[in-house]
Amino acid sequence: MSGYRLAKGGLVDRGRRLSFSFGGKSHFGFEGDTLASALIAEGVDVVGRSFKYHRPRGFVGAGVEEPNGIVQVGEGSRSTPNIKATTIPLYDGLVARSVNAWPNVNFDIGAVNDVMKRFIPAGFYYKTFMWPHWEIFEPTIRKAAGLGWAPEEPDADIYDKRHIHCDIFVAGGGPAGLAAALAAAESGLDVVIADDGRTLGGSLLWDRLGHDDEAGLRFAKEATARLEAAPNVTIITGGSVFGYYDHNYLAVRQLIKSPASHRENRGPAERVWKVRAQRVILATGAIERPLVFANNDRPGVMLTAAAQEYAMGYGTAVGRRAIVFANNDYAYRAALSLHDAGVEIALIVDPRTNPQGVWPTKARTAGLAVQDSSAIVDVHGEKRVTGATVARLKGEAADLGDRREVACDTILNSGGWTPRVHLFAQSGGKLQYDERFHAFRPKMSVQKEASAGACAGAFTVSEALDQGRAAAVAACQALGKPAGTPGLSYAPHEEELEPQAAFFRAPILKSGRKAWVDFQNDVTATDVELAARENYISVEHLKRYTTLGMASDQGKTSNLNGFAIMAKERGIDVGGVGTTKFRPPYEPATLGAIVGRRVGEFYNPIRRLPTERLQKELGADFDDWGGWARPNCYPKPGESHKDAIHREVRSTRSSVGLFEGSPLGKIEVSGQDAGTFLNRIFVNTASTLKPGKARYGIMANENGIVFDDGVFVRLSDDLFLCSTTSGGADHMYAWMEEWLQCEWVDLDVYVANVTTAWATFAIAGPQSQKSPR
């Protein structure tokens, strides 16, 4: 166990101690921790098992990019599966456990798959289970699929939805987002800013540009206070923007309360905001991508920025002795921050030749050992890193004669930064590959949107602030308002960062060692190479054949590395490989949050007959028929349902019976072309029907399959009333609207569902035509 709580630092409240359990063991943390930061501080190394091979896994990231720390939170009716521990605010009494591990995360029977991994490479399921028949294997495979467990009890929590319209929507509360929101707020326009953190600030909360520089943190706090005081600004914290749809329509899932507080206050647990904005500013930042090297999935191998965030944001050290393996200057800055916080930096390994930037120079001046033109070619340890093999690079290979073993308990790696373009891609925007930082960035917007900050390729705080302000000025001008001057500025003192190297993958010391590309889906570098050999060279085919970038990860840390390996196999550049289509949700949203309060009767309200009260007085026995509460029969005391039905039938056939047909669908079709329209909808002809007459009609779909029937009546030359079955009214109405709006737009026709507007009765039997006495 190598993680521990630092003696000082972090934004947690050390005066408020919180107890929680993980895997049946008791732990504690502080107010302001996440479940991940508290587990690291408690020295918990293994937090999960990989999906396919069940290898032990530890934390890689500190936010939504986390691929390994997926847990089940809560118990009974408040149990929620497959949540990233890095996104769960710690609360007193929290109960969590690992998923995809049996009997427990430290001893998992499924780890036998790791021994057999040479026999179950990428795509093995397409080749192995076809003989003698797929159905023989299907039950076992489906049982093994998935991660967490869906609770069987009804959810005890309440979920809400809210629709909101605004002039400018800002996604992301980091430097660029804060700058954009501040400038837009001064214009008087309605502004909404959403961020998945509990407070606004993003990297300003933990990346201090040097351990003594807290100006960024002060700016974040002052900017947040300014926005909170503005009457035209709505702030959504703890809100992940998970979908960007047509016409600037965005969906935000907000975590409102912890389950512990639900027991005291029956307020909503989560809320989905449905936002419609005139202008959108994406300031979603970037994700540090890992490097691909042998055994890089061992617990203790982590992103450099994540380690810095845990130390500066939560006062938690991820290890005591670390190696930093990086191809960029930013990692040196992070290493210095960790060194100043008390973490021993055993060695900085850099594949570049003699890096001479400001930060590498500062690292050497501070006494940190740097080995350039080198790479980590193997990692030692099983459930925690114990050391690494470092070798000099000889072209693209390793000089195995010039290698050494370095003891450590943590390996921090950084392959550069990848802009978060998921929402931009969801909006329909076009991407381009940028050779400066070897990643895809926005090229052309399709909707009324602008990207600013790291998600647009601006990786310094100064650039992010400038782009955020510029995006707000442009948005305000487009809406006819001048952007204001916030009167709050921040000019960070930051040194220039040298360009990161085009280095994605390190050579491997021994054959048989695996280098992981996608941690969540257990995709290795050799899996990508196998896909190339078998001609799955399209990125969409690569994704489906290997599962690269699937599930809740959506390629956050894996896509670029996978594409780079494929590019090398094809002998082209990464931009020529392209990128997959990013799908919503960007971050998983619970079904409860999506459904909201539409559960039980609110999901499909039972409709009532106009005569329900009278029928109850007559002893009617009701049931659900097509969404309506309708009587089955009217049993007398001591009479069975069957006997009551037979009595009613005999009475009607010998005398007269009254039947309420109000639930039958009733759709008005009006307009000069109503007859022509119904000729196309019904198998029968409607245009020849005379006013006051009725005709039986059959409805068939475009495949000629009958899906409903009913009677249609012509009330006048341009007005028809069409009936449908009780359960088919809504579907039939939607069917008519679809053809009118999408195919036959030239017809002068209007349709209206008037099912609930009219009560109808049928009188049947040999005495039905006689006048009542």
Tab-separated table of N, CA and C in Angstrom, residues 49-56 99-116 383:
chain	number	residue	atom	x	y	z
A	49	ARG	N	-11.127	-5.005	-11.443
A	49	ARG	CA	-10.557	-6.032	-12.305
A	49	ARG	C	-10.914	-5.701	-13.753
A	50	SER	N	-9.994	-5.987	-14.659
A	50	SER	CA	-10.238	-5.656	-16.055
A	50	SER	C	-11.363	-6.520	-16.612
A	51	PHE	N	-11.993	-6.016	-17.653
A	51	PHE	CA	-13.232	-6.599	-18.149
A	51	PHE	C	-13.052	-8.020	-18.672
A	52	LYS	N	-12.044	-8.242	-19.513
A	52	LYS	CA	-11.913	-9.541	-20.185
A	52	LYS	C	-10.961	-10.480	-19.462
A	53	TYR	N	-9.783	-9.959	-19.056
A	53	TYR	CA	-8.763	-10.820	-18.460
A	53	TYR	C	-8.774	-10.802	-16.934
A	54	HIS	N	-9.566	-9.942	-16.340
A	54	HIS	CA	-9.686	-9.845	-14.878
A	54	HIS	C	-8.331	-9.583	-14.213
A	55	ARG	N	-7.521	-8.756	-14.850
A	55	ARG	CA	-6.247	-8.363	-14.261
A	55	ARG	C	-6.495	-7.326	-13.164
A	56	PRO	N	-5.683	-7.303	-12.107
A	56	PRO	CA	-5.874	-6.291	-11.054
A	56	PRO	C	-5.602	-4.898	-11.601
A	99	VAL	N	-16.692	-4.082	-8.970
A	99	VAL	CA	-17.517	-4.880	-9.874
A	99	VAL	C	-16.598	-5.788	-10.695
A	100	ASN	N	-17.195	-6.785	-11.348
A	100	ASN	CA	-16.447	-7.678	-12.241
A	100	ASN	C	-15.363	-8.463	-11.497
A	101	ALA	N	-15.627	-8.789	-10.233
A	101	ALA	CA	-14.658	-9.570	-9.460
A	101	ALA	C	-15.403	-10.524	-8.531
A	102	TRP	N	-14.996	-11.789	-8.529
A	102	TRP	CA	-15.609	-12.765	-7.627
A	102	TRP	C	-14.541	-13.769	-7.185
A	103	PRO	N	-14.460	-14.058	-5.887
A	103	PRO	CA	-15.326	-13.567	-4.797
A	103	PRO	C	-14.998	-12.153	-4.331
A	104	ASN	N	-13.785	-11.656	-4.608
A	104	ASN	CA	-13.487	-10.278	-4.228
A	104	ASN	C	-12.402	-9.743	-5.146
A	105	VAL	N	-12.121	-8.466	-4.993
A	105	VAL	CA	-11.222	-7.794	-5.925
A	105	VAL	C	-9.774	-8.245	-5.764
A	106	ASN	N	-9.396	-8.721	-4.584
A	106	ASN	CA	-8.024	-9.157	-4.368
A	106	ASN	C	-7.788	-10.607	-4.781
A	107	PHE	N	-8.852	-11.402	-4.812
A	107	PHE	CA	-8.747	-12.780	-5.266
A	107	PHE	C	-9.935	-13.056	-6.188
A	108	ASP	N	-9.674	-13.011	-7.485
A	108	ASP	CA	-10.741	-13.114	-8.474
A	108	ASP	C	-10.546	-14.388	-9.293
A	109	ILE	N	-11.542	-15.272	-9.243
A	109	ILE	CA	-11.466	-16.526	-9.990
A	109	ILE	C	-11.325	-16.254	-11.488
A	110	GLY	N	-11.930	-15.170	-11.948
A	110	GLY	CA	-11.874	-14.846	-13.373
A	110	GLY	C	-10.489	-14.540	-13.888
A	111	ALA	N	-9.513	-14.380	-12.974
A	111	ALA	CA	-8.142	-14.086	-13.401
A	111	ALA	C	-7.535	-15.233	-14.195
A	112	VAL	N	-8.188	-16.394	-14.218
A	112	VAL	CA	-7.693	-17.499	-15.041
A	112	VAL	C	-7.680	-17.082	-16.509
A	113	ASN	N	-8.532	-16.121	-16.879
A	113	ASN	CA	-8.552	-15.634	-18.256
A	113	ASN	C	-7.222	-15.003	-18.645
A	114	ASP	N	-6.541	-14.410	-17.664
A	114	ASP	CA	-5.250	-13.777	-17.959
A	114	ASP	C	-4.224	-14.818	-18.386
A	115	VAL	N	-4.306	-15.987	-17.767
A	115	VAL	CA	-3.385	-17.065	-18.130
A	115	VAL	C	-3.679	-17.561	-19.545
A	116	MET	N	-4.969	-17.467	-19.935
A	116	MET	CA	-5.383	-17.999	-21.229
A	116	MET	C	-5.472	-16.913	-22.294
A	383	LYS	N	0.130	-6.680	-7.974
A	383	LYS	CA	-0.964	-5.879	-7.436
A	383	LYS	C	-0.501	-4.488	-7.019
